[in-house]
């Protein structure tokens, strides 16, 4: 134990000595500028999660990719989630609901946020330049009832409020995977993409979602997995992500295109 302390303590002390004092602006070094790692004057982005796990919450790879691209883009990120119970809990080893188990969306989302998270009720468009919603079935189960009600779904009250606030303020909204259905339900006449409209031999297993989006009164735009669709009028940016069965790096690239467009629309 003494040996461990001897190794760790000096490193902790050195790290604390190098940390900036509260309120002090760090100098933007050439290396920091190159990697976009000094978010001093970048866009303030709200990331809205729906739990932790593809089948009953946020798709973790999507959330992680969004955070990586936002970091590289110099954005200042704050993470939010509704303080509500999940629709159900899925055992991800079986893909089946776990009986007699319940979880809280905010508490589960905190796993992805590394504990730095706030209730969605506290999110105000006045304090941020953009909002981004990752996918995962949590968007269709916990942020809305789309998974069971389709076009007749209800959207969580705070989710609907946030979408309307950002839209009314002319601030960009990014959504990926299944999350575009939230915008389709809440924002009249919006343009979104969930990828292709045919399954194409299983490559697009959720292609039927495009018809549901049309039934909601939105326009669906066909896009590839590495692309993002920009609705310039409504400042809504969407990308298919895991709506497509493909290599992970293609999904990462598409999310990058979405994040880049969202940041550009902020003008920061």
Short mmCIF file of C-alpha atoms in Angstrom, two decimals:
data_model
loop_
_atom_site.label_atom_id
_atom_site.label_comp_id
_atom_site.label_asym_id
_atom_site.label_seq_id
_atom_site.Cartn_x
_atom_site.Cartn_y
_atom_site.Cartn_z
CA UNK A 1 0.00 0.00 0.00
CA UNK A 2 2.85 2.36 0.83
CA UNK A 3 4.34 1.64 -2.58
CA UNK A 4 1.02 2.49 -4.26
CA UNK A 5 0.82 5.79 -2.35
CA UNK A 6 4.40 6.60 -3.30
CA UNK A 7 3.49 6.14 -6.96
CA UNK A 8 0.05 7.80 -7.04
CA UNK A 9 0.31 10.75 -4.62
CA UNK A 10 3.09 12.61 -6.47
CA UNK A 11 1.11 12.32 -9.69
CA UNK A 12 -2.04 13.66 -8.05
CA UNK A 13 -0.11 16.57 -6.58
CA UNK A 14 1.47 17.33 -9.93
CA UNK A 15 -1.92 17.22 -11.65
CA UNK A 16 -3.45 19.58 -9.10
CA UNK A 17 -0.54 21.96 -9.46
CA UNK A 18 -1.09 22.12 -13.21
CA UNK A 19 -4.86 22.56 -12.96
CA UNK A 20 -6.13 26.08 -13.74
CA UNK A 21 -7.37 28.17 -10.85
CA UNK A 22 -11.12 28.93 -10.80
CA UNK A 23 -11.93 31.68 -13.25
CA UNK A 24 -8.47 31.62 -14.85
CA UNK A 25 -8.43 31.39 -18.64
CA UNK A 26 -5.89 28.96 -19.98
CA UNK A 27 -3.63 30.11 -22.78
CA UNK A 28 -4.63 28.50 -26.07
CA UNK A 29 -1.46 26.61 -26.94
CA UNK A 30 -0.77 25.50 -30.51
CA UNK A 31 -1.36 21.88 -29.46
CA UNK A 32 -4.70 22.72 -27.82
CA UNK A 33 -5.75 24.72 -30.85
CA UNK A 34 -4.83 21.85 -33.15
CA UNK A 35 -6.92 19.32 -31.26
CA UNK A 36 -9.77 21.62 -30.32
CA UNK A 37 -9.26 20.79 -26.65
CA UNK A 38 -9.67 24.25 -25.13
CA UNK A 39 -13.39 25.11 -25.16
CA UNK A 40 -12.94 28.71 -23.98
CA UNK A 41 -15.27 30.40 -26.44
CA UNK A 42 -17.01 27.45 -28.07
CA UNK A 43 -20.71 26.69 -28.36
CA UNK A 44 -22.61 25.70 -25.24
CA UNK A 45 -24.35 22.43 -26.08
CA UNK A 46 -26.97 20.54 -24.07
CA UNK A 47 -26.84 16.76 -24.52
CA UNK A 48 -30.11 15.01 -23.63
CA UNK A 49 -29.87 11.33 -22.64
CA UNK A 50 -32.58 8.70 -22.15
CA UNK A 51 -30.90 6.10 -19.94
CA UNK A 52 -27.95 3.79 -20.46
CA UNK A 53 -28.16 0.90 -22.90
CA UNK A 54 -29.43 0.55 -26.47
CA UNK A 55 -32.58 -1.47 -25.75
CA UNK A 56 -33.95 0.57 -22.86
CA UNK A 57 -31.98 3.83 -22.84
CA UNK A 58 -29.35 5.84 -24.71
CA UNK A 59 -27.20 4.06 -27.30
CA UNK A 60 -23.86 4.38 -25.54
CA UNK A 61 -21.67 4.40 -28.67
CA UNK A 62 -23.75 7.23 -30.11
CA UNK A 63 -23.50 9.29 -26.93
CA UNK A 64 -19.76 8.70 -26.76
CA UNK A 65 -19.25 9.63 -30.44
CA UNK A 66 -21.24 12.83 -29.95
CA UNK A 67 -19.15 13.76 -26.91
CA UNK A 68 -15.90 13.08 -28.79
CA UNK A 69 -16.93 15.22 -31.77
CA UNK A 70 -18.20 18.01 -29.50
CA UNK A 71 -14.92 17.96 -27.60
CA UNK A 72 -12.91 18.16 -30.81
CA UNK A 73 -15.15 21.00 -31.94
CA UNK A 74 -14.36 22.98 -28.80
CA UNK A 75 -17.90 22.86 -27.40
CA UNK A 76 -18.83 23.26 -23.75
CA UNK A 77 -21.20 20.40 -22.91
CA UNK A 78 -23.78 19.99 -20.18
CA UNK A 79 -25.69 16.72 -19.92
CA UNK A 80 -29.36 16.33 -18.99
CA UNK A 81 -31.95 13.56 -18.63
CA UNK A 82 -35.54 13.40 -17.39
CA UNK A 83 -35.96 12.35 -13.76
CA UNK A 84 -38.51 9.63 -14.53
CA UNK A 85 -38.79 5.85 -14.39
CA UNK A 86 -37.78 3.84 -17.47
CA UNK A 87 -40.57 2.17 -19.41
CA UNK A 88 -38.92 -1.13 -18.49
CA UNK A 89 -35.49 -2.66 -17.93
CA UNK A 90 -33.98 -4.92 -20.60
CA UNK A 91 -31.52 -7.68 -19.87
CA UNK A 92 -29.09 -6.93 -22.70
CA UNK A 93 -27.68 -10.48 -22.67
CA UNK A 94 -31.11 -11.87 -23.61
CA UNK A 95 -32.84 -8.90 -25.17
CA UNK A 96 -35.77 -9.51 -22.86
CA UNK A 97 -37.41 -7.42 -20.09
CA UNK A 98 -36.20 -8.08 -16.56
CA UNK A 99 -39.13 -8.92 -14.32
CA UNK A 100 -39.70 -6.89 -11.14
CA UNK A 101 -36.89 -4.44 -11.87
CA UNK A 102 -37.16 -0.68 -12.31
CA UNK A 103 -34.58 2.01 -13.01
CA UNK A 104 -34.54 5.80 -13.15
CA UNK A 105 -33.64 7.49 -16.46
CA UNK A 106 -31.61 10.25 -14.79
CA UNK A 107 -29.69 7.82 -12.58
CA UNK A 108 -28.91 5.52 -15.49
CA UNK A 109 -27.88 8.40 -17.77
CA UNK A 110 -25.45 9.53 -15.05
CA UNK A 111 -23.37 6.43 -15.88
CA UNK A 112 -22.61 7.89 -19.31
CA UNK A 113 -22.22 11.42 -17.93
CA UNK A 114 -19.71 10.19 -15.32
CA UNK A 115 -21.99 11.67 -12.69
CA UNK A 116 -22.04 15.20 -14.15
CA UNK A 117 -25.71 15.46 -15.06
CA UNK A 118 -28.77 17.59 -14.34
CA UNK A 119 -32.50 16.99 -14.49
CA UNK A 120 -34.01 17.86 -17.86
CA UNK A 121 -36.47 20.11 -16.01
CA UNK A 122 -33.54 22.49 -15.43
CA UNK A 123 -32.60 22.81 -19.11
CA UNK A 124 -33.37 26.20 -20.64
CA UNK A 125 -32.60 27.19 -24.21
CA UNK A 126 -31.58 30.60 -22.89
CA UNK A 127 -28.45 29.04 -21.38
CA UNK A 128 -27.29 27.02 -24.39
CA UNK A 129 -26.53 27.45 -28.08
CA UNK A 130 -27.71 24.02 -29.24
CA UNK A 131 -29.24 20.75 -28.06
CA UNK A 132 -28.41 17.22 -29.22
CA UNK A 133 -30.37 14.00 -28.67
CA UNK A 134 -28.61 10.63 -29.17
CA UNK A 135 -30.66 7.61 -30.16
CA UNK A 136 -31.20 4.25 -28.55
CA UNK A 137 -34.61 2.80 -27.73
CA UNK A 138 -34.76 5.10 -24.71
CA UNK A 139 -35.72 7.91 -27.09
CA UNK A 140 -38.74 5.85 -28.17
CA UNK A 141 -39.53 4.45 -24.72
CA UNK A 142 -38.47 6.99 -22.09
CA UNK A 143 -38.48 10.31 -23.97
CA UNK A 144 -41.64 9.36 -25.82
CA UNK A 145 -44.05 6.45 -26.29
CA UNK A 146 -43.16 5.96 -29.96
CA UNK A 147 -42.04 2.35 -29.38
CA UNK A 148 -45.59 1.32 -28.46
CA UNK A 149 -47.82 4.04 -29.96
CA UNK A 150 -46.07 4.92 -33.23
CA UNK A 151 -47.50 8.05 -34.86
CA UNK A 152 -49.96 8.43 -31.97
CA UNK A 153 -47.12 8.68 -29.46
CA UNK A 154 -46.80 11.17 -26.64
CA UNK A 155 -43.53 13.01 -25.98
CA UNK A 156 -42.21 13.63 -22.47
CA UNK A 157 -43.36 17.09 -21.36
CA UNK A 158 -39.84 18.44 -20.77
CA UNK A 159 -38.53 16.94 -24.01
CA UNK A 160 -41.30 18.67 -25.95
CA UNK A 161 -40.68 21.92 -24.09
CA UNK A 162 -36.94 21.82 -24.82
CA UNK A 163 -37.47 21.11 -28.52
CA UNK A 164 -39.97 23.96 -28.82
CA UNK A 165 -37.76 26.38 -26.86
CA UNK A 166 -34.66 25.79 -28.99
CA UNK A 167 -36.70 25.89 -32.18
CA UNK A 168 -38.44 29.15 -31.21
CA UNK A 169 -35.07 30.68 -30.34
CA UNK A 170 -33.62 29.71 -33.71
CA UNK A 171 -31.02 27.50 -32.03
CA UNK A 172 -29.94 24.25 -33.73
CA UNK A 173 -31.09 20.81 -32.65
CA UNK A 174 -29.23 17.60 -33.50
CA UNK A 175 -30.78 14.13 -33.36
CA UNK A 176 -29.57 10.72 -34.46
CA UNK A 177 -30.81 7.17 -34.93
CA UNK A 178 -34.46 6.90 -33.75
CA UNK A 179 -34.42 10.28 -31.95
CA UNK A 180 -35.57 12.24 -35.05
CA UNK A 181 -39.10 10.95 -34.36
CA UNK A 182 -39.16 13.37 -31.41
CA UNK A 183 -38.69 16.36 -33.71
CA UNK A 184 -41.14 14.89 -36.22
CA UNK A 185 -43.81 14.72 -33.52
CA UNK A 186 -43.17 18.10 -31.88
CA UNK A 187 -42.00 20.42 -34.68
CA UNK A 188 -44.52 20.87 -37.47
CA UNK A 189 -43.25 20.28 -41.01
CA UNK A 190 -39.68 19.49 -39.98
CA UNK A 191 -37.30 17.61 -42.30
CA UNK A 192 -35.39 14.64 -40.83
CA UNK A 193 -33.62 11.45 -41.83
CA UNK A 194 -33.46 7.99 -40.33
CA UNK A 195 -31.57 6.68 -43.36
CA UNK A 196 -33.14 4.69 -46.19
CA UNK A 197 -36.79 3.79 -46.72
CA UNK A 198 -36.25 0.15 -47.76
CA UNK A 199 -34.62 -2.58 -45.66
CA UNK A 200 -32.28 -3.54 -48.51
CA UNK A 201 -31.68 -7.08 -47.36
CA UNK A 202 -31.39 -6.18 -43.68
CA UNK A 203 -28.93 -3.29 -44.03
CA UNK A 204 -31.65 -0.89 -42.88
CA UNK A 205 -33.68 -3.02 -40.41
CA UNK A 206 -35.72 -0.07 -39.11
CA UNK A 207 -36.57 1.42 -42.52
CA UNK A 208 -40.27 1.37 -41.66
CA UNK A 209 -39.65 4.29 -39.29
CA UNK A 210 -39.52 6.58 -42.33
CA UNK A 211 -43.22 5.94 -43.02
CA UNK A 212 -44.09 6.70 -39.39
CA UNK A 213 -42.21 9.99 -39.69
CA UNK A 214 -44.25 10.90 -42.76
CA UNK A 215 -47.43 9.97 -40.90
CA UNK A 216 -46.41 12.46 -38.20
CA UNK A 217 -46.45 15.20 -40.84
CA UNK A 218 -42.69 15.51 -41.21
CA UNK A 219 -40.65 15.13 -44.40
CA UNK A 220 -38.28 12.19 -44.55
CA UNK A 221 -35.06 12.65 -46.53
CA UNK A 222 -33.05 9.60 -47.63
CA UNK A 223 -29.43 9.75 -46.48
CA UNK A 224 -26.50 7.38 -46.13
CA UNK A 225 -25.12 6.40 -42.75
CA UNK A 226 -22.09 8.69 -43.04
CA UNK A 227 -24.25 11.68 -43.97
CA UNK A 228 -26.32 14.20 -42.05
CA UNK A 229 -29.41 16.00 -43.27
CA UNK A 230 -29.69 19.70 -42.48
CA UNK A 231 -33.13 21.28 -42.35
CA UNK A 232 -31.90 24.84 -42.84
CA UNK A 233 -35.26 26.45 -42.17
CA UNK A 234 -35.80 24.75 -38.81
CA UNK A 235 -32.12 24.31 -37.94
CA UNK A 236 -32.62 20.60 -37.27
CA UNK A 237 -29.75 18.23 -38.13
CA UNK A 238 -30.20 14.44 -38.23
CA UNK A 239 -28.16 11.35 -39.11
CA UNK A 240 -29.11 7.63 -39.27
CA UNK A 241 -26.42 6.16 -36.95
CA UNK A 242 -27.47 2.66 -35.79
CA UNK A 243 -30.57 2.64 -37.96
CA UNK A 244 -28.06 1.07 -40.36
CA UNK A 245 -26.27 -2.25 -39.90
CA UNK A 246 -22.71 -1.27 -40.72
CA UNK A 247 -19.22 -0.85 -39.33
CA UNK A 248 -18.92 1.30 -36.22
CA UNK A 249 -16.60 3.82 -37.85
CA UNK A 250 -19.23 4.66 -40.48
CA UNK A 251 -21.71 5.48 -37.70
CA UNK A 252 -19.02 7.55 -35.96
CA UNK A 253 -18.43 9.50 -39.19
CA UNK A 254 -22.14 10.21 -39.68
CA UNK A 255 -22.46 11.48 -36.13
CA UNK A 256 -19.42 13.66 -36.78
CA UNK A 257 -21.17 15.18 -39.79
CA UNK A 258 -24.23 15.89 -37.64
CA UNK A 259 -22.22 17.47 -34.81
CA UNK A 260 -20.17 19.58 -37.25
CA UNK A 261 -23.33 20.98 -38.84
CA UNK A 262 -24.92 21.69 -35.46
CA UNK A 263 -21.83 23.61 -34.32
CA UNK A 264 -21.66 25.55 -37.59
CA UNK A 265 -25.31 26.56 -37.20
CA UNK A 266 -24.56 28.05 -33.78
CA UNK A 267 -22.18 30.51 -35.41
CA UNK A 268 -19.70 29.99 -32.57
#
